[in-house]
Short mmCIF file of C-alpha atoms in Angstrom, two decimals:
data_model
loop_
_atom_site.label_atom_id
_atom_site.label_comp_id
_atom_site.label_asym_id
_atom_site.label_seq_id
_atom_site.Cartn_x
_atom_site.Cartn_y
_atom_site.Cartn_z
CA UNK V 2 -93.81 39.42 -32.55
CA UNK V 3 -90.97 37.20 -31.66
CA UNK V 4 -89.41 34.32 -33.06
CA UNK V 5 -91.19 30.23 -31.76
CA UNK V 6 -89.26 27.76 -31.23
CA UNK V 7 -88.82 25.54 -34.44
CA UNK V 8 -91.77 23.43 -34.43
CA UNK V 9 -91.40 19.37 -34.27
CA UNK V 10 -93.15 19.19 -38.27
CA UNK V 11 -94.32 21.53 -40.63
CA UNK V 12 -95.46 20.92 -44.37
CA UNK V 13 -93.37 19.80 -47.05
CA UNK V 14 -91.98 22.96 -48.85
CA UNK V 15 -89.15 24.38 -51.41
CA UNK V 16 -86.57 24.25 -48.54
CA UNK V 17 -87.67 21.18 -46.96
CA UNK V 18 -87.22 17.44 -47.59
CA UNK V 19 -88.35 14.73 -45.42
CA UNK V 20 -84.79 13.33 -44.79
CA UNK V 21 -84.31 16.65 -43.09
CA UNK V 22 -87.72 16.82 -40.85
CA UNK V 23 -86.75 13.20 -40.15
CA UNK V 24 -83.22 14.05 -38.77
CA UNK V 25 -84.69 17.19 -37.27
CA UNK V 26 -87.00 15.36 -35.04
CA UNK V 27 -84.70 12.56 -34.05
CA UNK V 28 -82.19 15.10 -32.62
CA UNK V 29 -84.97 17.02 -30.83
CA UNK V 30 -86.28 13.17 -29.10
CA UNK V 31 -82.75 11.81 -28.41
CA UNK V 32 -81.77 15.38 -26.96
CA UNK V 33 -85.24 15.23 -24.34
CA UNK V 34 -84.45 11.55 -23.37
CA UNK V 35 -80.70 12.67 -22.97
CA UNK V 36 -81.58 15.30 -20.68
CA UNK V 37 -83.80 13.03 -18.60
CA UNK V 38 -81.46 11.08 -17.79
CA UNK V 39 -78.89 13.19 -16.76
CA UNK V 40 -81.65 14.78 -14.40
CA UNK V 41 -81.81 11.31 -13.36
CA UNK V 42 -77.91 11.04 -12.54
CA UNK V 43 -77.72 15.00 -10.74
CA UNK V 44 -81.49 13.44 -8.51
CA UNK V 45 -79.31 10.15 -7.99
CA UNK V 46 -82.16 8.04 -9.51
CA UNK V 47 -80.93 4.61 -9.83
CA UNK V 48 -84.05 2.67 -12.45
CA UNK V 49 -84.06 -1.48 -12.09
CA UNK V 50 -82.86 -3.49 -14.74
CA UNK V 51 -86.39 -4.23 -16.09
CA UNK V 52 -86.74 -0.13 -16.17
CA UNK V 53 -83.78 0.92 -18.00
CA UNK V 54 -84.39 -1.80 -19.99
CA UNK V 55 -87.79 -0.89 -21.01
CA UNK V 56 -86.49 2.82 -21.41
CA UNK V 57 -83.96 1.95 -24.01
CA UNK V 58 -86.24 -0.02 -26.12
CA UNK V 59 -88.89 2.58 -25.71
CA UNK V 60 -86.21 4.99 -27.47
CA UNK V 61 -85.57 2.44 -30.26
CA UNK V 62 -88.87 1.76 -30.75
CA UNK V 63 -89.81 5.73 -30.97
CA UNK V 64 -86.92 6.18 -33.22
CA UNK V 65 -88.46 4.03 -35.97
CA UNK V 66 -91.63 5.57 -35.82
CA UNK V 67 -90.03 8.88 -36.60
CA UNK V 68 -88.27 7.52 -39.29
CA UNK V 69 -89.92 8.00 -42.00
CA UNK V 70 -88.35 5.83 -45.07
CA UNK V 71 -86.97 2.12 -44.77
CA UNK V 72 -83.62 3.35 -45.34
CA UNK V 73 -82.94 5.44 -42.42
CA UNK V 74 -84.81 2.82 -40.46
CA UNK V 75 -81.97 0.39 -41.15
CA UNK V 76 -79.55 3.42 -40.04
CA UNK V 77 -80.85 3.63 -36.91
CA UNK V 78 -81.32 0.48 -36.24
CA UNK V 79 -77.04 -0.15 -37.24
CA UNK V 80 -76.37 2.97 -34.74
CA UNK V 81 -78.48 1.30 -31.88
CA UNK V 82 -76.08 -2.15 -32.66
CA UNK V 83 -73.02 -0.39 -32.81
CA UNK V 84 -73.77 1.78 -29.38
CA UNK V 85 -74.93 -1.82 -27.90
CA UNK V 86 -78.59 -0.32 -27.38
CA UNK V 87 -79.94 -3.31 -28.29
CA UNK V 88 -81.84 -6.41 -26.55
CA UNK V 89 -79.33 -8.67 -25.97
CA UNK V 90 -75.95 -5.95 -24.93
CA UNK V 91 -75.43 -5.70 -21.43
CA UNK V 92 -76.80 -3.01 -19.90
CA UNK V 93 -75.56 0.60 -19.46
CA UNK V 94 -74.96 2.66 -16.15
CA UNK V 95 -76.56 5.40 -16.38
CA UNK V 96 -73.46 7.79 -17.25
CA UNK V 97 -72.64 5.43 -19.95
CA UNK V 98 -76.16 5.81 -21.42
CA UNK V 99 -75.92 9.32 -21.52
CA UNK V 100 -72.65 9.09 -23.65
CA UNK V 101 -74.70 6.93 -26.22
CA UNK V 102 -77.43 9.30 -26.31
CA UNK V 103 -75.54 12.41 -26.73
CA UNK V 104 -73.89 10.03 -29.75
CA UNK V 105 -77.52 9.73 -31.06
CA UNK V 106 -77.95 13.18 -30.76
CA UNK V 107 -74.72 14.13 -32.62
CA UNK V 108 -75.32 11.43 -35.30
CA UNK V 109 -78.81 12.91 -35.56
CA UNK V 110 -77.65 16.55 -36.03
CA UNK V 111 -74.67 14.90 -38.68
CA UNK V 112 -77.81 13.52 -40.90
CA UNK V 113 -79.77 17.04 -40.52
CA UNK V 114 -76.60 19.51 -41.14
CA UNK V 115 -76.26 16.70 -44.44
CA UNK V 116 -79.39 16.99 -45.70
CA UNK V 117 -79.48 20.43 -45.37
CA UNK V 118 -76.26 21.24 -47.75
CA UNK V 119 -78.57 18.33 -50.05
CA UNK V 120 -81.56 20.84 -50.25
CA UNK V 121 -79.39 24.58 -49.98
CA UNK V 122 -77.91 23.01 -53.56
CA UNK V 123 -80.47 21.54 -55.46
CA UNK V 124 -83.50 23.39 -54.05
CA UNK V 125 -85.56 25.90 -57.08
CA UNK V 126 -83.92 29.32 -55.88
CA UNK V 127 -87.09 31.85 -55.19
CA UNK V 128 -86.85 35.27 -56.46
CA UNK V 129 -87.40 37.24 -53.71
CA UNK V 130 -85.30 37.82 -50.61
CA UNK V 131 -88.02 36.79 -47.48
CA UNK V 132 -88.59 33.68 -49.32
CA UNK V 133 -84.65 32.97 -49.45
CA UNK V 134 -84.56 34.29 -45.75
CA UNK V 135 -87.18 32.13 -45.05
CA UNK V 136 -84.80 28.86 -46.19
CA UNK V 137 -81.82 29.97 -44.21
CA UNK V 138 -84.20 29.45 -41.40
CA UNK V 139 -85.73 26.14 -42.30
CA UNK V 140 -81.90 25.35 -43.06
CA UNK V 141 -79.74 25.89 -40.06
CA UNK V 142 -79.03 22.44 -38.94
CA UNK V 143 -77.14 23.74 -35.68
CA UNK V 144 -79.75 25.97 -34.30
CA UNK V 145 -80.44 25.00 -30.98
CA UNK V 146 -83.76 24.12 -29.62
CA UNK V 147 -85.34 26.18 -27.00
CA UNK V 148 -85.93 24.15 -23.39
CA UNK V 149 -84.05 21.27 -24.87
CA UNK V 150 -80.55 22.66 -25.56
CA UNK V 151 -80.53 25.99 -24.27
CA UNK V 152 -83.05 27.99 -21.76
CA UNK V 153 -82.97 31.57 -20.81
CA UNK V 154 -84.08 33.50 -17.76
CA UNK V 155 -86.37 36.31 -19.02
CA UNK V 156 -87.56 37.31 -15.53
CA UNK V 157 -88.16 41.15 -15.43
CA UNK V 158 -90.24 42.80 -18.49
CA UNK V 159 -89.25 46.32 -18.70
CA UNK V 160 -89.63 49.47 -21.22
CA UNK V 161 -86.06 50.57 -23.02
CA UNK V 162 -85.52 54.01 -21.45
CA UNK V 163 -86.63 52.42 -17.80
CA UNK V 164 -83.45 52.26 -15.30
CA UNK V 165 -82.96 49.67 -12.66
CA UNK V 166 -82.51 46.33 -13.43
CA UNK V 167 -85.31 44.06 -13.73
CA UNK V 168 -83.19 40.83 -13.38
CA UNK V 169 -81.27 39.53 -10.32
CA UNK V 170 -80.51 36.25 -12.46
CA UNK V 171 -78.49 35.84 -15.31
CA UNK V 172 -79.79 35.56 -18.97
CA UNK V 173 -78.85 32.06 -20.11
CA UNK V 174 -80.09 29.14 -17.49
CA UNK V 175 -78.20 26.72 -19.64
CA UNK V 176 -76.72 25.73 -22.96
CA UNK V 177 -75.75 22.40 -23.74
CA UNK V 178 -72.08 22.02 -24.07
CA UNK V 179 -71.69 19.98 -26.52
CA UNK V 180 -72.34 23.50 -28.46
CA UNK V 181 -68.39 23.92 -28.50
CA UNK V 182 -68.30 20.70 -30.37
CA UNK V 183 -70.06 21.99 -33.29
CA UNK V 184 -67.23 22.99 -35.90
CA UNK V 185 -68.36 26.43 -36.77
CA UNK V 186 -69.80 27.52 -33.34
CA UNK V 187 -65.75 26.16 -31.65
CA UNK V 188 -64.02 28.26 -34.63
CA UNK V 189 -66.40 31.44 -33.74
CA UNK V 190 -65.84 31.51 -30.02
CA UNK V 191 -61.86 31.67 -30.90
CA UNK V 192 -62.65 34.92 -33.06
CA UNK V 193 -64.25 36.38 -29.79
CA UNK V 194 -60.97 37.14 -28.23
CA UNK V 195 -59.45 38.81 -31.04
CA UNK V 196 -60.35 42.77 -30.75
CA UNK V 197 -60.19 45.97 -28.52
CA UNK V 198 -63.82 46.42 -27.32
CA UNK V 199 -62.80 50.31 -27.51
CA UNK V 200 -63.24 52.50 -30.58
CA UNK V 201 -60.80 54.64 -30.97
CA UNK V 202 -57.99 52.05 -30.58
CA UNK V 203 -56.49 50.78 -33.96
CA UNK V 204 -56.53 46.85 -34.53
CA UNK V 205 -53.48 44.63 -34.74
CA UNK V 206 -54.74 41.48 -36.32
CA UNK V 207 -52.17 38.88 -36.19
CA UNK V 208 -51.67 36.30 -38.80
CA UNK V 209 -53.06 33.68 -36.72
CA UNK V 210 -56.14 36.46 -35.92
CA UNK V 211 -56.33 36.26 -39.94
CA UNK V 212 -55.95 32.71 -39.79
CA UNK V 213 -58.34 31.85 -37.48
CA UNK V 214 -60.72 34.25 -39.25
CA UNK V 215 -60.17 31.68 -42.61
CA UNK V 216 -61.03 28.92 -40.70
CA UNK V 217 -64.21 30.15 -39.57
CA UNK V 218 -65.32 31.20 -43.19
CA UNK V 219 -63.84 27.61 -43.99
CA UNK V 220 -66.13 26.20 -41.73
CA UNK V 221 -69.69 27.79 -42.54
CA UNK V 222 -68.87 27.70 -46.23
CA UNK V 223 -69.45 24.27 -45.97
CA UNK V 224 -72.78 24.12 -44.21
CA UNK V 225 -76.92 24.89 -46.05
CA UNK V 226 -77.36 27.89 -44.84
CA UNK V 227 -74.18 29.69 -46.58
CA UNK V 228 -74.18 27.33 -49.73
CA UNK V 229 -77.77 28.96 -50.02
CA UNK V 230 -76.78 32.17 -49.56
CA UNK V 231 -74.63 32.08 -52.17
CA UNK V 232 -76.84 30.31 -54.71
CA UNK V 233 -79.55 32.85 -53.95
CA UNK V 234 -76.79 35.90 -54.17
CA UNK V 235 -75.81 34.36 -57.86
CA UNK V 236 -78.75 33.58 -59.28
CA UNK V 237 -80.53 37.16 -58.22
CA UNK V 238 -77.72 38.69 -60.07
CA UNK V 239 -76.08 40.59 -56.62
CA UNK V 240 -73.10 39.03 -56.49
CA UNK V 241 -70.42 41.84 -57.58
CA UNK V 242 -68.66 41.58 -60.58
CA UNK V 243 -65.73 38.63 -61.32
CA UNK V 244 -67.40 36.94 -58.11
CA UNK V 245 -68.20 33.15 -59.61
CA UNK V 246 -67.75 30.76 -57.38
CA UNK V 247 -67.33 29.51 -53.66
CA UNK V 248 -63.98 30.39 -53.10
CA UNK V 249 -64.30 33.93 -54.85
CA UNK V 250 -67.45 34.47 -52.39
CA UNK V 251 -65.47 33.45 -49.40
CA UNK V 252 -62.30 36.18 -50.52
CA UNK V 253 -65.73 38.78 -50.70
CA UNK V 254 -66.69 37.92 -47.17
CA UNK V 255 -63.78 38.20 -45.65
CA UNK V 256 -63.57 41.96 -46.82
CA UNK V 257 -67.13 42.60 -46.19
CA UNK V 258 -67.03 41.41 -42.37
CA UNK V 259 -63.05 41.24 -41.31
CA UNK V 260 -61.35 44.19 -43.28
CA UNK V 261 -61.01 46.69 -41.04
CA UNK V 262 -62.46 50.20 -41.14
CA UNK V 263 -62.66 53.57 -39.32
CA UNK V 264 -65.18 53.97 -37.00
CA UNK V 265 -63.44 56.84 -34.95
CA UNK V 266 -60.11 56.67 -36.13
CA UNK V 267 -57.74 54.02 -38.64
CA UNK V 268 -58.42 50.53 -38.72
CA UNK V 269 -60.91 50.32 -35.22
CA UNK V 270 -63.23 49.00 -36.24
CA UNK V 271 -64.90 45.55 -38.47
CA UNK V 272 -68.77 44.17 -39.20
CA UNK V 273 -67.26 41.30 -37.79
CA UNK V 274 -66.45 42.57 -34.58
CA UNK V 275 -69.29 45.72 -34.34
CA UNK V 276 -72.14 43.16 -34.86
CA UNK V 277 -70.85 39.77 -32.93
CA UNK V 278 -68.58 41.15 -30.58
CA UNK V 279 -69.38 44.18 -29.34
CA UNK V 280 -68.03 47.79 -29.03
CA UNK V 281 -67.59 50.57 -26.24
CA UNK V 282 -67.56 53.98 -27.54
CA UNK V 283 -69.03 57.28 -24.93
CA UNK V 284 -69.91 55.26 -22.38
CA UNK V 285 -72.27 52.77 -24.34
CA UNK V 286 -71.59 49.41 -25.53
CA UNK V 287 -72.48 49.55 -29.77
CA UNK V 288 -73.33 45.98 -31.86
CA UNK V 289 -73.23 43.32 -29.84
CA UNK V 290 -75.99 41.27 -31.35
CA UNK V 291 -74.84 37.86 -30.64
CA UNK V 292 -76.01 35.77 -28.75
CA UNK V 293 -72.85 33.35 -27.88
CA UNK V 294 -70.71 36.50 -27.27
CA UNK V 295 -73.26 37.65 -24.54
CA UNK V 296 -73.08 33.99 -23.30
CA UNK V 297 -69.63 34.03 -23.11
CA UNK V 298 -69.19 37.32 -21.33
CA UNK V 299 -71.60 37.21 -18.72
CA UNK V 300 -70.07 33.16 -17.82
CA UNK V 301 -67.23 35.57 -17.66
CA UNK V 302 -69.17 37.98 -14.92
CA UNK V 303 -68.63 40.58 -17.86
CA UNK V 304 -72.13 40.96 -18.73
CA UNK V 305 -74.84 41.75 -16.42
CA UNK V 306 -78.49 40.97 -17.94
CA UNK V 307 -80.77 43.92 -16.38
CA UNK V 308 -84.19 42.88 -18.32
CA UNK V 309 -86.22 42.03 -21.34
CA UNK V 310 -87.61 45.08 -23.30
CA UNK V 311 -91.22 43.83 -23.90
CA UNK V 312 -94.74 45.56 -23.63
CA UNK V 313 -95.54 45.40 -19.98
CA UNK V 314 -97.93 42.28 -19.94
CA UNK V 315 -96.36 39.83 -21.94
CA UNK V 316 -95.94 36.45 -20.91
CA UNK V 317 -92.55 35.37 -19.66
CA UNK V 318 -92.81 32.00 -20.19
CA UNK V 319 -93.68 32.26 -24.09
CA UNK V 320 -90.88 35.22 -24.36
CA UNK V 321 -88.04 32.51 -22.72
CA UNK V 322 -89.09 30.14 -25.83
CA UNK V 323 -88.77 32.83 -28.84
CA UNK V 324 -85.28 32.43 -30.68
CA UNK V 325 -85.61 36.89 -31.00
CA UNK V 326 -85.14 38.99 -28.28
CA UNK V 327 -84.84 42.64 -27.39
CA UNK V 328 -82.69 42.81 -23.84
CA UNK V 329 -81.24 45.46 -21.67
CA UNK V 330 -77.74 45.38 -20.43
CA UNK V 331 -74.21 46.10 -18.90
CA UNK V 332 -70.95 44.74 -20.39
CA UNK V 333 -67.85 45.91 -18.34
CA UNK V 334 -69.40 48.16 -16.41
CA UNK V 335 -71.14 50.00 -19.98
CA UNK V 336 -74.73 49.94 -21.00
CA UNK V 337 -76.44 48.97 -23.98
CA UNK V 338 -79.89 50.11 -23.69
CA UNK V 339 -81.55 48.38 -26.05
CA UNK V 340 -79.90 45.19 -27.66
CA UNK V 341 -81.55 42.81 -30.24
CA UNK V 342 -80.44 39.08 -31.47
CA UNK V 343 -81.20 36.19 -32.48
CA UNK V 344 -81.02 33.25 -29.41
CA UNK V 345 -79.63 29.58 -30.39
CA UNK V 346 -79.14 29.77 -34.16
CA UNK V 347 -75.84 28.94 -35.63
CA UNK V 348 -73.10 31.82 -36.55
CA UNK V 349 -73.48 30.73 -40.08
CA UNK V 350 -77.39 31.86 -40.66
CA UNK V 351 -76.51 34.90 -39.01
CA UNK V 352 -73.85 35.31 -41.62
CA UNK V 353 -75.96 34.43 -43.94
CA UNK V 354 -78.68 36.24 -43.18
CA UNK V 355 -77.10 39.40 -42.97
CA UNK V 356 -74.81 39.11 -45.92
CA UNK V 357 -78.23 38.25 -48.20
CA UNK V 358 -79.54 41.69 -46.79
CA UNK V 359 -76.60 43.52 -47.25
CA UNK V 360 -76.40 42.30 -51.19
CA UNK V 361 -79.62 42.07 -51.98
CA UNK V 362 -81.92 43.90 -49.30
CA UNK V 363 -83.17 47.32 -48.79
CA UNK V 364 -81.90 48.45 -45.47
CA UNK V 365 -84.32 47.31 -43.36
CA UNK V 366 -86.35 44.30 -44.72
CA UNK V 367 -89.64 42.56 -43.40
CA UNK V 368 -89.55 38.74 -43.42
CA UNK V 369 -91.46 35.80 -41.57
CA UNK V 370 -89.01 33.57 -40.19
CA UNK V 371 -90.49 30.63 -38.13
CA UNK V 372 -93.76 32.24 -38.50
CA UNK V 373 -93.00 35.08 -37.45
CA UNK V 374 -92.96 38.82 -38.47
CA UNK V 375 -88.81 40.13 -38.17
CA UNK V 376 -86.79 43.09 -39.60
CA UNK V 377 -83.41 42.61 -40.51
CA UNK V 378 -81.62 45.84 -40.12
CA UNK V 379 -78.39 45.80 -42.08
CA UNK V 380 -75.99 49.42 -42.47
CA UNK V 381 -73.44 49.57 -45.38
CA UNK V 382 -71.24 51.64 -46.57
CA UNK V 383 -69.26 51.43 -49.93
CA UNK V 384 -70.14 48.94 -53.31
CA UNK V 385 -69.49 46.38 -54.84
CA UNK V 386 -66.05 44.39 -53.44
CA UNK V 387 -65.73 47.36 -51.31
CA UNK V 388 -68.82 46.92 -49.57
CA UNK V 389 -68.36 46.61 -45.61
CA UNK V 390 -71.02 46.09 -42.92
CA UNK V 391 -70.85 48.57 -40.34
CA UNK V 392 -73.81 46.96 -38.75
CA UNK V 393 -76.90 44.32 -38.89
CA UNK V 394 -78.98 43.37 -36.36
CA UNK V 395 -82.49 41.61 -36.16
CA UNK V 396 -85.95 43.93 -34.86
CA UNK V 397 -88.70 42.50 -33.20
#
């Protein structure tokens, strides 16, 4: 079973308030009517006056009927005024418009990412890990939505030990760029470039490696899914000792995913860079289970996609919507024959996730996230402060 795409609505529940759903489906509308138009502008559509219009009120309109309370229906209707989407402003060209809407859609996002650090703090914390899983899920304010902000080219369905490549395309189709502008997804791309993909070939982490590594932790600190994390981690007693508040959890994360480790010989190695970056030891690439890394290799012609691992049978189209996948591929030249991740959430519910697992988890734990059955892998070695990841990865 793999991952859906995050539905539109679902029912009320401990992780859930209706600010949130509200927020959540405004992004997902203005996002669609933002990429209709700039299909419009690439098909060199020109709409009448009376049309475009008709198509900006239509998104006004729409808006307040997703709203769902009278307050945020007099916060969209101040955006629309202050964007000059309204009756009476003159109208847009068509580039202009899609400016405005991608200023909906990052307003939209703003109010979701909000009311998601709202919930991850005042939210009854469950007792058992799925459950808490299960809220990092429903809280990720920055996962992308399949077909609107992101699409992938499954194409060939092939078994793991099968050779040949089943894919003359690459992976991703597209991903919206205003990805980069999200705070935490811009400060993990500048981690990317930070390691030797080779074990065997000690580290030198520069200060500004270390602080650019800060400033990432910085970053998803601040967001529901990790502010969760850590509630759940405290109040299920799996924090280590003398560990008591934010800042104390963030000093425990850094050593748990950036101090560096032996993997074949001093200092090679990192969670950090095994599980979202990627590593080349006998000829096969190890970790690499993200899915912005893989993203940003093969733009970089580093990565060559060679096919989905699926039973033979299974619908392509459905696969190319699932946020979970199991692929095949080369990265400089070096296979990984079997590779799973997660596709379009944020860095910081991966953190998350795997952190909660690796405190508070068996190993390898069965949870339903976005109604579906997935096993969170996660390999440690050492306890308490001295815990480090070696690796974590999702199974599907």
């Amino acid at each position: 079973p793999l991952l859906p795409a995050a539905p539109h609505s679902s029912p009320m529940s401990t992780f859930e308030s209706q600010d949130l759903l509200d927020f959540r489906e405004l992004r997902e509308y203005y996002q669609g009517r933002l990429n209709f138009v700039r299909s419009m502008i690439l098909k060199n559509s020109i709409p009448s006056p009376d049309q475009l219009r008709a198509f900006i009120a239509g998104i006004h309109t729409k808006s307040l009927a997703l709203a769902d309370t009278p307050a945020l229906d007099a916060k969209i209707t101040s955006t629309f005024t202050s964007l000059g989407l309204t009756p009476d402003a003159d109208l847009p060209e068509l580039d202009e418009l899609a400016t405005k809407l991608a200023a909906l859609v990052l307003k939209a996002r703003s109010g979701e990412n909000a009311a998601a650090r709202r919930v991850a703090e005042t939210a009854a914390v469950p007792a058992g890990l799925a459950e808490a899983a299960a809220g990092l899920w429903k809280l990720d304010g920055n996962r992308l939505t399949p077909g609107l902000e992101y699409a992938v080219n499954v194409q060939g369905v092939k078994g793991s030990r099968e050779a040949g490549d089943a894919a003359e395309l690459p992976l991703f189709r597209f991903v919206d760029k205003a990805v980069w502008g999200m705070p935490t997804f811009g400060k993990f791309y500048a981690l990317l470039d930070n390691y030797e993909s080779a074990t065997g070939l000690e580290e030198d982490i520069t200060q500004e490696e270390k602080k650019e590594n800060w400033d990432f932790l910085e970053a998803v600190m601040g967001t529901g899914p990790m502010k969760w994390c850590f509630r759940y981690l405290q109040a299920a007693g799996k924090l280590p000792g003398g560990i008591r508040s934010e800042q104390d959890f963030k000093q425990l994360l850094y050593k748990m995913w950036f101090y560096s480790y032996k993997r074949e010989t001093r200092n090679d190695s990192s969670g950090f860079e095994h599980v979202f970056v990627g590593e080349h030891r006998d000829g096969q690439v190890i970790g690499m289970h993200n899915w912005v890394q893989l993203l940003v290799e093969e733009i970089k012609k580093n990565v060559d996609y060679r096919g989905c691992i699926a039973r033979r049978g299974s619908d392509v189209e459905e696969m190319a919507k699932q946020q979970v996948l199991s692929l095949q591929f080369e990265w400089k030249g070096e296979l990984k024959p079997v590779g799973t991740s997660f596709v379009g959430v944020s860095p910081e519910f991966e953190v998350a996730l795997y952190t909660m697992c690796a405190l508070a988890g068996s190993g390898k734990d069965e949870m339903e996230l976005g109604g579906a059955e997935v096993g969170i892998v996660v390999h440690t070695f050492g306890q308490g402060d001295r815990m480090r990841i070696g690796s974590s990865y999702p199974t599907c």
